[in-house]
Amino acid sequence: MAFKTKFIFVTGGVLSSLGKGLASAAIGALLESRGLTVTIVKLDPYINVDPGTMNPFQHGEVFVTDDGSETDLDLGHYERFTNAKLGSNNNFTTGKIYHSVIIKERRGDYLGGTVQVIPHITDEIKKSIMLNAGEVDIAIVEIGGTVGDIESLPFLEAIRQFRADQGKENVLYIHLTLVPYIATAGEVKTKPTQHSVKELRSIGIQPDILLCRTEKLLSKDIKSKIALFCNVDVDAVITAKDVKCIYEVPIIFHKEGLDDKIIESLNIWTRAPRLEIWEDLVKKLEEPECSVNIAIVGKYTDLTESYKSLNEALYHGGIPNNCKVNLAFIDSDKIGESNCKKILGSSDGILVPGGFGSRGVEGKILAAKFARENKIPFFGICLGMQIAVAEYARNVAGMLNANSTEFDKQTEYPVIYLMKEWYDFKAGTMQKRDIYSEKGGTMRLGAYPCVIEEDTFAYQAYQTKEISERHRHRYEFNVEYKEKLEESGLVLSGISPNGELVEIIEIKDHPWFLGCQFHPEFKSRPLNPHPLFREFIRASLKNAGA
Ligand code: GLN
C-alpha cells in the first residue's frame, strides 16, 4: 500500500500522568497489528536541548536509542510496543527547536528578518515533524505537557497549522482526558473533559477522538453527553479504562473501537487487526506458574520511573520462564557489612543497575561481594559491572582498595578509569577526554558492537558471537589490569571488535554472575525478552527452588 504518511497528534488535558506516552505507544501497536507501518515522535515543551542533562529522579529515565540520542522515557514505551526504529528525529524539545532556529539566525539565514515564534519557531517544529514523513504509513506525534500550559503553545499552534498544510484526511487529533469517578456523588464527572476540550478549541484545534481515562467503562449516556458538549462523534469517545497490565492497553482500545475510528477518519483501508500476540502475552503475565524475588540495589528516592526500562526488562525476563518477577528496590546507602545478609539474604537474584556519582557505591560493592560469595545470581549493568570489577579486584585479586577513578582519583588500582583517548566507531574518529570534558558530550553513547566468547554465560544467553548493545557511560574497564584479573579467575566474555574495550565480565564456579558495560534493558521487548534478562531470571528462579 503506497500512500503518503498520515499524522496522528496526541495531546493531553486536565492533568499530567494520565499515560499519554503509553496511549501513543498502544495506538502504534494497534495500527501495526492492522499491517500499517508506524513511527512515534515526542515533542517536549521544556528548554533542555535533550533530557541527557536532566536528573532522572525528577524527570524519569533517560532512554538511549541506537544512534546514541538521549531521549525522553516515553520513547522506551514506543520501542517496547512497536517495531518503530527510533532516533534523534523522534524527540524534539523546545530547547532543541530554539537551538536550531538561533543557529540559523546567527548564520544569517533569515536575511535580516525579525525572527518570531510564529512563523519561525512553528515552522521549525513542523519541519522537525516532517523529518518523520515518507518511510512509514502513520506518524504518531505526542505533545508533552497538558493543554493550557504556556510552554506547549508553540507546539499546539504548529500542529494546528499542520492540518491546513497536509489536508484534512491526513491529520487526526486525539485528546487524552480524565473522567473522574466521584464516590460521594456516586457518578463520573465530565466537566474536566469539557473544559479541557474547550481550551483546545480556543487555540483552534477540534479533537477528532477523545480517550477518556477512567476507572470504569463509560455508559452510552455519558459518552453521548461528552460527544455533545465536546463536538465529537459518539463513537469517537473511547474509554481508556485503568488496567492492571500495561500490555493490555492495545486490546482495550480495540474493544472500544479506537482503531476502526482512526482508519475511518484517516480514510485508510487495512486488514483486520491481529491482536493474538498481545492477548497471549497478557495471559502469560496474568497467569504465571511461579514467582521470583529480585533485589535491585540502587540509588533510590521514590521515583521508580528512573529505572523504567530496567523494571520492564526484568518483567519481560519472567515471561519465557513463566514466572512473575517481584522487585524489591533497595537503597545501597543502607547496606553495610553488618546488615548485608539481613537485607539481601532472602533475594533470589541481585541486580545493580547503572548510575552516576559516588553516593551508595560501597553498598553496591558489598552487594556484589555478597552475591559472589553466597552464589546468588548477580547481574551488574554499566555501573553495576564497574563495581563488580572493583569488588573482584579488591577481594579476589588482592588489589587493596581497587576502585573506579570516578569515586577515588588516587586509588592505587584504577581498574575502571577514564580513557584519555578512544576510537569512536560511530564517529570514525579518535575521541579525547580531559578535565574540561567531564560533564558533557564525551559519553560513549548508543549502539556498539561486541564479540562474545564461546562457552560463557553470555554466549549461552545470546547464542551468537556478534551482538550490538546500547551504551551511556564515560568510564571503562582498564585493560592494564586485564591479565591480572583474568589470572585471578575473572572471565572477560565480551570484548569490542578491536579488543580495546571490555564489554562483559563474568565469574566461573557461580550459578550466574555477569556484568555488562552496556544497557541491555533498552533493547528488551515484551514480545522479545532480552536474552540476558531471560537467563538472569532463569538462574534466580533455580536459586529460589534450591
Ligand atoms: N558512572 C559510570 C560511568 O560514567 C556508569 C554510568 C552508567 O551506569 N550509566 O561510566
Coordinates of C-alpha atoms and ligand atoms in Angstrom, one line a residue:
M1 CA 0.0 0.0 0.0
A2 CA 1.6 3.2 -1.0
F3 CA 0.3 6.5 0.3
K4 CA 1.9 9.4 1.9
T5 CA 2.5 9.4 5.6
K6 CA -0.5 10.5 7.7
F7 CA -0.2 12.1 11.1
I8 CA -1.9 11.5 14.4
F9 CA -1.4 14.1 17.1
V10 CA -1.9 13.1 20.7
T11 CA -2.5 15.8 23.3
G12 CA -3.3 15.6 27.0
G13 CA -5.7 17.5 29.1
V14 CA -6.8 18.0 32.7
L15 CA -3.7 16.8 34.4
S16 CA -0.4 15.1 33.8
S17 CA 0.5 11.4 34.3
L18 CA -2.7 10.2 32.5
G19 CA -0.5 7.9 30.4
K20 CA -0.2 9.8 27.1
G21 CA 3.1 8.0 26.3
L22 CA 1.6 4.6 26.9
A23 CA -1.6 5.6 24.9
S24 CA 0.5 6.7 22.0
A25 CA 2.6 3.5 22.1
A26 CA -0.6 1.4 22.3
I27 CA -2.1 3.2 19.3
G28 CA 1.1 2.4 17.4
A29 CA 0.8 -1.3 18.4
L30 CA -2.8 -1.4 17.3
L31 CA -2.1 0.2 13.9
E32 CA 0.9 -2.2 13.4
S33 CA -1.5 -5.1 14.2
R34 CA -3.5 -4.0 11.2
G35 CA -0.5 -4.2 8.9
L36 CA 0.4 -0.5 8.9
T37 CA 3.9 0.8 9.5
V38 CA 4.4 3.5 12.2
T39 CA 6.8 5.8 13.8
I40 CA 6.2 7.8 17.0
V41 CA 7.6 11.2 17.9
K42 CA 7.6 13.0 21.2
L43 CA 7.6 16.8 21.4
D44 CA 8.6 18.0 24.8
P45 CA 7.9 21.6 25.9
Y46 CA 10.9 22.0 28.2
I47 CA 14.0 24.2 27.5
N48 CA 16.7 21.5 27.9
V49 CA 18.0 20.6 24.4
D50 CA 17.7 16.9 25.4
P51 CA 17.0 15.1 28.6
G52 CA 20.6 13.9 28.9
T53 CA 21.4 16.5 31.5
M54 CA 18.2 16.1 33.5
N55 CA 18.1 14.4 36.8
P56 CA 16.4 11.0 36.4
F57 CA 14.9 11.3 39.8
Q58 CA 12.9 14.3 38.7
H59 CA 12.2 13.5 35.1
G60 CA 12.5 9.7 34.9
E61 CA 14.9 7.6 33.0
V62 CA 17.0 8.9 30.0
F63 CA 16.2 6.5 27.2
V64 CA 19.1 5.8 24.7
T65 CA 18.4 4.9 21.1
D66 CA 20.7 3.0 18.7
D67 CA 22.0 6.3 17.2
G68 CA 23.1 7.5 20.6
S69 CA 20.4 10.0 21.3
E70 CA 19.5 10.7 24.9
T71 CA 15.7 10.9 24.8
D72 CA 12.5 11.0 26.9
L73 CA 11.5 7.8 28.6
D74 CA 8.3 7.7 26.5
L75 CA 10.5 6.6 23.6
G76 CA 11.1 3.4 25.6
H77 CA 7.3 2.8 25.6
Y78 CA 7.2 3.4 21.9
E79 CA 10.0 0.9 21.2
R80 CA 8.5 -1.7 23.5
F81 CA 5.1 -1.6 21.9
T82 CA 6.1 -1.2 18.2
N83 CA 8.7 -2.1 15.7
A84 CA 9.5 1.6 15.0
K85 CA 13.2 2.4 14.7
L86 CA 13.7 5.5 16.8
G87 CA 16.5 8.0 16.9
S88 CA 17.3 11.7 17.1
N89 CA 14.3 12.7 14.9
N90 CA 11.8 11.1 17.3
N91 CA 12.3 13.5 20.2
F92 CA 12.3 17.3 19.9
T93 CA 12.3 19.7 22.9
T94 CA 11.6 23.4 22.9
G95 CA 15.3 23.8 23.6
K96 CA 16.3 21.7 20.5
I97 CA 13.9 23.7 18.3
Y98 CA 15.1 27.1 19.5
H99 CA 18.7 25.9 19.3
S100 CA 18.3 25.2 15.5
V101 CA 16.5 28.5 14.9
I102 CA 19.1 30.5 16.8
I103 CA 21.9 28.8 14.8
K104 CA 20.2 29.8 11.6
E105 CA 19.7 33.3 12.8
R106 CA 23.4 33.7 13.7
R107 CA 24.3 32.3 10.3
G108 CA 22.1 35.0 8.7
D109 CA 19.7 32.5 7.1
Y110 CA 16.7 34.8 7.9
L111 CA 18.2 37.6 5.7
G112 CA 17.6 40.4 8.2
G113 CA 14.0 39.4 9.0
T114 CA 12.7 39.6 12.6
V115 CA 12.7 36.1 14.0
Q116 CA 9.5 35.2 15.8
V117 CA 7.6 32.4 17.5
I118 CA 5.1 32.4 14.6
P119 CA 6.2 31.6 11.9
H120 CA 9.9 30.8 12.6
I121 CA 9.6 28.5 15.7
T122 CA 6.3 27.0 14.4
D123 CA 7.9 26.3 11.0
E124 CA 10.9 24.7 12.6
I125 CA 8.5 22.4 14.7
K126 CA 6.6 21.5 11.5
K127 CA 9.8 20.8 9.7
S128 CA 11.1 18.6 12.5
I129 CA 7.8 16.6 12.5
M130 CA 8.1 16.2 8.7
L131 CA 11.5 14.6 9.1
N132 CA 9.5 11.5 10.0
A133 CA 7.3 11.5 6.9
G134 CA 7.9 9.3 3.9
E135 CA 9.1 6.0 5.2
V136 CA 6.0 5.0 7.2
D137 CA 2.2 4.9 6.8
I138 CA 1.5 6.7 10.1
A139 CA 3.5 9.1 12.3
I140 CA 2.1 9.4 15.8
V141 CA 3.2 12.6 17.4
E142 CA 2.7 13.0 21.2
I143 CA 2.8 16.5 22.6
G144 CA 4.2 16.6 26.2
G145 CA 2.6 18.6 28.9
T146 CA -1.0 19.5 29.5
V147 CA -3.2 21.7 27.2
G148 CA -3.4 25.1 28.9
D149 CA 0.3 25.2 29.8
I150 CA 2.2 28.3 28.5
E151 CA 5.1 26.1 27.4
S152 CA 3.3 23.9 24.9
L153 CA 1.6 26.7 23.0
P154 CA 4.0 26.9 20.0
F155 CA 3.8 23.1 19.6
L156 CA 0.0 23.3 19.6
E157 CA 0.0 26.2 17.1
A158 CA 2.3 24.2 14.9
I159 CA 0.1 21.1 14.9
R160 CA -3.0 23.3 14.3
Q161 CA -1.4 24.6 11.1
F162 CA -0.4 21.1 10.2
R163 CA -3.9 20.1 9.2
A164 CA -4.3 23.0 6.8
D165 CA -0.9 22.2 5.3
Q166 CA -1.4 18.5 4.9
G167 CA -5.1 18.2 4.3
K168 CA -8.0 17.0 6.4
E169 CA -7.7 13.3 5.6
N170 CA -4.0 13.2 6.6
V171 CA -4.2 14.6 10.1
L172 CA -6.0 13.4 13.1
Y173 CA -6.2 14.9 16.6
I174 CA -6.6 12.6 19.6
H175 CA -7.0 14.2 23.1
L176 CA -6.5 12.2 26.3
T177 CA -8.5 13.4 29.2
L178 CA -9.8 12.4 32.6
V179 CA -13.3 11.4 33.6
P180 CA -13.1 11.1 37.3
Y181 CA -15.4 8.9 39.4
I182 CA -16.6 10.9 42.4
A183 CA -17.5 8.4 45.1
T184 CA -19.7 10.8 47.2
A185 CA -21.8 11.6 44.2
G186 CA -21.7 8.0 43.0
E187 CA -21.0 9.1 39.4
V188 CA -18.4 10.0 36.9
K189 CA -17.9 13.7 36.0
T190 CA -17.5 15.0 32.5
K191 CA -16.8 18.7 33.3
P192 CA -13.0 18.5 33.4
T193 CA -13.1 16.9 29.9
Q194 CA -15.5 19.6 28.7
H195 CA -13.1 22.3 30.0
S196 CA -10.0 20.7 28.5
V197 CA -11.6 20.4 25.1
K198 CA -12.8 24.0 25.3
E199 CA -9.2 25.0 26.0
L200 CA -8.0 23.1 23.0
R201 CA -10.7 24.6 20.7
S202 CA -9.8 28.1 21.9
I203 CA -6.5 27.6 20.2
G204 CA -8.1 26.3 17.1
I205 CA -7.8 22.5 17.5
Q206 CA -11.1 20.5 17.4
P207 CA -10.2 17.0 18.6
D208 CA -11.5 14.1 16.5
I209 CA -11.2 11.4 19.1
L210 CA -11.3 11.6 22.9
L211 CA -9.5 9.0 25.0
C212 CA -11.2 9.2 28.4
R213 CA -9.1 7.9 31.2
T214 CA -11.4 6.5 33.9
E215 CA -11.8 3.6 36.4
K216 CA -14.9 2.0 34.8
L217 CA -16.3 1.6 31.3
L218 CA -18.3 4.7 30.4
S219 CA -22.0 4.2 29.8
K220 CA -23.6 5.1 26.5
D221 CA -25.3 8.1 28.2
I222 CA -22.1 9.5 29.5
K223 CA -20.4 9.0 26.1
S224 CA -23.3 10.9 24.4
K225 CA -23.0 13.7 26.9
I226 CA -19.3 14.1 26.3
A227 CA -19.9 13.9 22.5
L228 CA -22.5 16.6 22.6
F229 CA -20.5 19.0 24.8
C230 CA -17.2 18.4 23.0
N231 CA -18.5 18.3 19.5
V232 CA -17.2 14.8 18.6
D233 CA -18.9 11.7 17.3
V234 CA -20.3 9.4 20.0
D235 CA -18.2 6.5 18.6
A236 CA -15.1 8.8 18.9
V237 CA -15.5 8.8 22.7
I238 CA -13.3 6.0 23.8
T239 CA -13.0 4.7 27.3
A240 CA -9.3 4.4 28.4
K241 CA -10.1 2.2 31.4
D242 CA -7.4 1.6 34.0
V243 CA -5.7 -1.7 33.5
K244 CA -3.5 -4.0 35.7
C245 CA -1.1 -4.8 32.9
I246 CA 0.1 -2.1 30.5
Y247 CA 0.3 -4.5 27.6
E248 CA -3.5 -4.8 27.8
V249 CA -4.0 -1.3 26.6
P250 CA -4.0 -2.1 22.8
I251 CA -6.6 -4.8 23.4
I252 CA -8.8 -2.4 25.5
F253 CA -8.5 0.3 22.9
H254 CA -9.5 -2.1 20.1
K255 CA -12.6 -3.3 22.1
E256 CA -13.6 0.3 22.3
G257 CA -13.3 0.7 18.5
L258 CA -10.4 3.1 18.5
D259 CA -8.5 1.6 15.6
D260 CA -11.7 1.4 13.4
K261 CA -12.4 5.1 14.2
I262 CA -8.8 6.1 13.3
I263 CA -8.7 4.4 10.0
E264 CA -12.2 5.6 9.1
S265 CA -11.2 9.2 9.9
L266 CA -7.9 9.0 8.0
N267 CA -9.7 7.2 5.2
I268 CA -7.4 4.1 5.1
W269 CA -8.1 0.5 4.2
T270 CA -6.3 -2.2 6.2
R271 CA -6.7 -5.8 7.1
A272 CA -8.4 -6.7 10.4
P273 CA -6.2 -6.3 13.5
R274 CA -4.3 -9.4 14.7
L275 CA -4.1 -9.0 18.4
E276 CA -3.4 -12.6 19.4
I277 CA 0.2 -11.9 20.3
W278 CA -0.8 -9.2 22.8
E279 CA -3.6 -11.4 24.2
D280 CA -1.2 -14.3 24.7
L281 CA 1.3 -12.0 26.3
V282 CA -1.3 -10.6 28.8
K283 CA -2.4 -14.1 29.6
K284 CA 1.1 -15.2 30.3
L285 CA 1.7 -12.2 32.5
E286 CA -1.5 -12.7 34.4
E287 CA -1.2 -16.4 35.0
P288 CA 2.4 -17.1 36.0
E289 CA 3.3 -20.5 37.3
C290 CA 5.7 -19.3 40.0
S291 CA 7.4 -16.2 41.2
V292 CA 10.9 -14.9 41.9
N293 CA 12.3 -12.1 44.1
I294 CA 14.8 -9.8 42.7
A295 CA 16.6 -7.1 44.7
I296 CA 17.6 -4.0 42.8
V297 CA 20.4 -2.3 44.7
G298 CA 20.5 1.3 43.5
K299 CA 20.2 4.9 44.5
Y300 CA 16.5 5.4 45.3
T301 CA 14.3 8.1 46.2
D302 CA 10.7 7.2 45.5
L303 CA 10.7 7.6 41.7
T304 CA 11.0 4.1 40.2
E305 CA 10.3 5.8 36.8
S306 CA 14.1 6.5 36.9
Y307 CA 14.6 2.8 36.1
K308 CA 11.6 2.3 33.8
S309 CA 13.2 0.2 31.1
L310 CA 15.1 -1.9 33.6
N311 CA 11.9 -2.8 35.5
E312 CA 10.2 -3.6 32.3
A313 CA 13.1 -5.8 31.1
L314 CA 13.0 -7.7 34.3
Y315 CA 9.3 -8.4 33.9
H316 CA 10.0 -9.4 30.3
G317 CA 12.6 -11.9 31.6
G318 CA 9.9 -13.6 33.6
I319 CA 7.7 -14.3 30.5
P320 CA 9.7 -17.1 28.9
N321 CA 10.3 -18.6 32.4
N322 CA 6.5 -18.5 33.2
C323 CA 7.2 -16.6 36.3
K324 CA 6.2 -13.4 38.0
V325 CA 9.1 -11.1 38.9
N326 CA 8.8 -9.3 42.2
L327 CA 11.1 -6.3 42.5
A328 CA 12.5 -5.0 45.8
F329 CA 14.1 -1.6 45.5
I330 CA 16.9 -1.3 47.9
D331 CA 18.8 1.9 48.7
S332 CA 22.5 0.9 48.6
D333 CA 23.2 3.7 51.1
K334 CA 21.6 1.5 53.7
I335 CA 23.8 -1.6 53.1
G336 CA 26.8 -2.2 55.4
E337 CA 28.9 -5.2 56.4
S338 CA 26.7 -5.9 59.3
N339 CA 23.3 -5.8 57.7
C340 CA 24.0 -7.1 54.2
K341 CA 22.7 -10.6 54.9
K342 CA 19.6 -9.3 56.6
I343 CA 18.8 -7.0 53.7
L344 CA 19.8 -9.3 50.8
G345 CA 19.6 -12.8 52.3
S346 CA 16.1 -13.6 51.0
S347 CA 16.6 -12.4 47.4
D348 CA 16.7 -15.0 44.7
G349 CA 18.8 -12.7 42.5
I350 CA 20.6 -9.4 42.9
L351 CA 20.9 -6.7 40.3
V352 CA 23.0 -3.5 40.5
P353 CA 21.9 -1.1 37.8
G354 CA 23.6 1.9 36.1
G355 CA 24.2 5.1 38.0
F356 CA 26.4 8.2 38.4
G357 CA 28.0 9.7 41.4
S358 CA 29.6 8.2 44.5
R359 CA 26.7 8.0 46.9
G360 CA 26.0 4.4 47.8
V361 CA 28.8 2.9 45.9
E362 CA 30.3 1.0 48.8
G363 CA 26.9 -0.5 49.5
K364 CA 26.7 -1.7 45.9
I365 CA 30.2 -3.2 46.2
L366 CA 29.1 -5.1 49.3
A367 CA 26.0 -6.4 47.4
A368 CA 28.2 -7.7 44.6
K369 CA 30.5 -9.4 47.2
F370 CA 27.5 -10.9 49.0
A371 CA 26.2 -12.3 45.7
R372 CA 29.6 -13.7 44.6
E373 CA 30.3 -15.4 48.0
N374 CA 26.8 -16.8 48.5
K375 CA 26.4 -17.9 45.0
I376 CA 23.3 -15.8 44.4
P377 CA 22.7 -14.9 40.7
F378 CA 24.1 -11.4 40.1
F379 CA 23.5 -9.0 37.2
G380 CA 25.6 -5.8 37.1
I381 CA 24.6 -3.2 34.5
C382 CA 27.0 -0.4 33.5
L383 CA 28.0 1.0 36.9
G384 CA 26.9 -2.4 38.2
M385 CA 29.6 -4.1 36.1
Q386 CA 32.2 -1.5 37.2
I387 CA 31.6 -2.0 40.9
A388 CA 31.7 -5.8 40.4
V389 CA 35.1 -5.5 38.8
A390 CA 36.3 -3.3 41.7
E391 CA 35.0 -5.8 44.2
Y392 CA 36.7 -8.8 42.4
A393 CA 39.9 -6.8 42.2
R394 CA 39.8 -6.0 45.9
N395 CA 38.7 -9.2 47.4
V396 CA 39.9 -11.9 45.0
A397 CA 42.8 -10.5 43.1
G398 CA 44.3 -8.8 46.2
M399 CA 44.3 -5.3 44.9
L400 CA 43.6 -3.3 48.1
N401 CA 41.1 -0.5 47.7
A402 CA 40.8 -1.0 43.9
N403 CA 38.2 1.4 42.6
S404 CA 36.9 3.3 39.7
T405 CA 38.6 6.7 39.3
E406 CA 35.1 8.2 39.3
F407 CA 35.0 7.5 43.0
D408 CA 38.7 7.5 44.1
K409 CA 41.0 9.5 41.9
Q410 CA 44.1 8.4 44.0
T411 CA 43.4 4.7 44.0
E412 CA 46.5 2.5 43.6
Y413 CA 44.5 0.2 41.4
P414 CA 42.3 2.2 38.9
V415 CA 40.6 -0.9 37.5
I416 CA 37.9 1.3 36.0
Y417 CA 39.1 4.6 34.5
L418 CA 38.5 7.4 32.1
M419 CA 40.3 6.6 28.8
K420 CA 42.2 9.6 27.6
E421 CA 41.8 8.5 24.0
W422 CA 39.5 6.1 22.5
Y423 CA 38.3 5.2 19.0
D424 CA 34.7 6.1 18.4
F425 CA 33.4 3.5 15.8
K426 CA 30.4 5.5 15.1
A427 CA 32.1 8.8 14.5
G428 CA 35.1 7.0 12.9
T429 CA 37.4 9.3 14.9
M430 CA 39.6 9.3 18.0
Q431 CA 37.9 10.9 20.9
K432 CA 39.8 12.7 23.6
R433 CA 38.8 13.4 27.2
D434 CA 40.3 15.9 29.6
I435 CA 39.3 17.6 32.8
Y436 CA 37.1 20.0 30.9
S437 CA 35.1 17.3 29.2
E438 CA 33.9 15.5 32.4
K439 CA 30.3 16.7 32.3
G440 CA 29.1 16.7 28.8
G441 CA 29.4 15.4 25.3
T442 CA 32.1 12.7 26.0
M443 CA 30.0 9.8 27.0
R444 CA 30.1 6.6 24.9
L445 CA 26.5 6.7 23.7
G446 CA 24.4 4.4 21.6
A447 CA 24.9 1.1 19.8
Y448 CA 28.4 -0.5 19.8
P449 CA 29.3 -4.0 18.5
C450 CA 30.7 -6.6 20.9
V451 CA 32.2 -10.0 20.3
I452 CA 31.2 -12.8 22.6
E453 CA 33.5 -15.7 23.8
E454 CA 32.0 -19.1 23.5
D455 CA 31.4 -21.3 26.5
T456 CA 30.3 -18.4 28.7
F457 CA 27.0 -17.3 30.4
A458 CA 26.9 -14.5 27.7
Y459 CA 27.1 -17.0 24.8
Q460 CA 24.6 -19.3 26.5
A461 CA 22.2 -16.4 26.5
Y462 CA 22.8 -14.8 23.1
Q463 CA 23.7 -18.0 21.2
T464 CA 25.7 -15.8 18.8
K465 CA 29.1 -14.3 18.7
E466 CA 28.3 -10.9 17.4
I467 CA 26.0 -8.6 19.2
S468 CA 25.2 -4.9 19.4
E469 CA 24.1 -3.1 22.5
R470 CA 23.5 0.4 23.7
H471 CA 25.9 2.4 25.9
R472 CA 25.7 5.5 28.1
H473 CA 28.8 6.0 30.3
R474 CA 32.2 7.6 30.5
Y475 CA 34.3 5.2 32.4
E476 CA 35.7 1.9 31.1
F477 CA 37.4 -1.3 32.2
N478 CA 41.1 -0.6 32.4
V479 CA 42.8 -3.1 30.1
E480 CA 46.1 -2.6 32.0
Y481 CA 44.6 -4.9 34.7
K482 CA 43.2 -7.4 32.2
E483 CA 45.8 -10.1 32.7
K484 CA 46.0 -9.9 36.5
L485 CA 42.2 -10.1 36.8
E486 CA 42.0 -13.0 34.3
E487 CA 44.7 -14.9 36.2
S488 CA 42.5 -14.5 39.3
G489 CA 39.6 -16.0 37.5
L490 CA 37.6 -13.1 36.1
V491 CA 36.2 -14.1 32.7
L492 CA 36.1 -11.4 30.0
S493 CA 33.3 -12.8 27.9
G494 CA 32.5 -9.8 25.7
I495 CA 35.1 -7.5 24.0
S496 CA 34.9 -4.8 21.4
P497 CA 35.9 -6.0 17.9
N498 CA 39.3 -4.1 18.2
G499 CA 40.0 -5.7 21.5
E500 CA 40.2 -2.4 23.4
L501 CA 37.0 -2.3 25.4
V502 CA 35.8 -4.9 27.8
E503 CA 32.0 -5.1 27.5
I504 CA 31.1 -8.2 29.5
I505 CA 32.7 -9.8 32.6
E506 CA 31.6 -12.9 34.4
I507 CA 32.7 -15.3 37.2
K508 CA 33.1 -19.1 36.8
D509 CA 32.0 -21.5 39.5
H510 CA 29.0 -19.5 40.2
P511 CA 25.4 -20.2 39.1
W512 CA 25.2 -16.9 37.2
F513 CA 27.3 -13.8 37.7
L514 CA 27.6 -11.3 34.9
G515 CA 28.3 -7.7 34.4
C516 CA 27.9 -5.7 31.2
Q517 CA 29.2 -2.2 30.3
F518 CA 26.1 -1.6 28.2
H519 CA 22.4 -1.2 29.0
P520 CA 20.6 -4.3 27.7
E521 CA 17.3 -3.1 29.2
F522 CA 16.9 -0.6 26.4
K523 CA 16.5 -3.4 23.8
S524 CA 14.2 -5.7 25.7
R525 CA 10.7 -6.1 24.4
P526 CA 7.7 -7.9 25.9
L527 CA 7.3 -9.8 22.7
N528 CA 11.1 -10.5 22.5
P529 CA 12.6 -10.5 26.0
H530 CA 16.3 -9.7 26.2
P531 CA 18.4 -12.9 26.5
L532 CA 20.5 -11.7 29.5
F533 CA 17.3 -10.8 31.5
R534 CA 15.8 -14.2 30.5
E535 CA 18.9 -16.0 31.7
F536 CA 19.3 -14.0 34.9
I537 CA 15.7 -14.7 35.8
R538 CA 16.1 -18.4 34.9
A539 CA 19.1 -18.6 37.2
S540 CA 17.3 -16.7 40.0
L541 CA 14.3 -19.0 39.7
K542 CA 16.6 -22.0 40.0
N543 CA 18.1 -20.4 43.1
A544 CA 14.6 -19.8 44.5
G545 CA 13.8 -23.5 44.1
A546 CA 17.2 -24.7 45.5
Ligands
GLN1 N1 29.1 6.4 36.1 C1 29.6 5.4 35.3 C2 30.3 5.9 34.0 O1 30.0 7.0 33.6 C3 28.5 4.4 34.9 C4 27.4 5.0 34.1 C5 26.1 4.2 34.0 O2 25.9 3.3 34.8 N2 25.3 4.5 33.0 O3 31.0 5.2 33.4

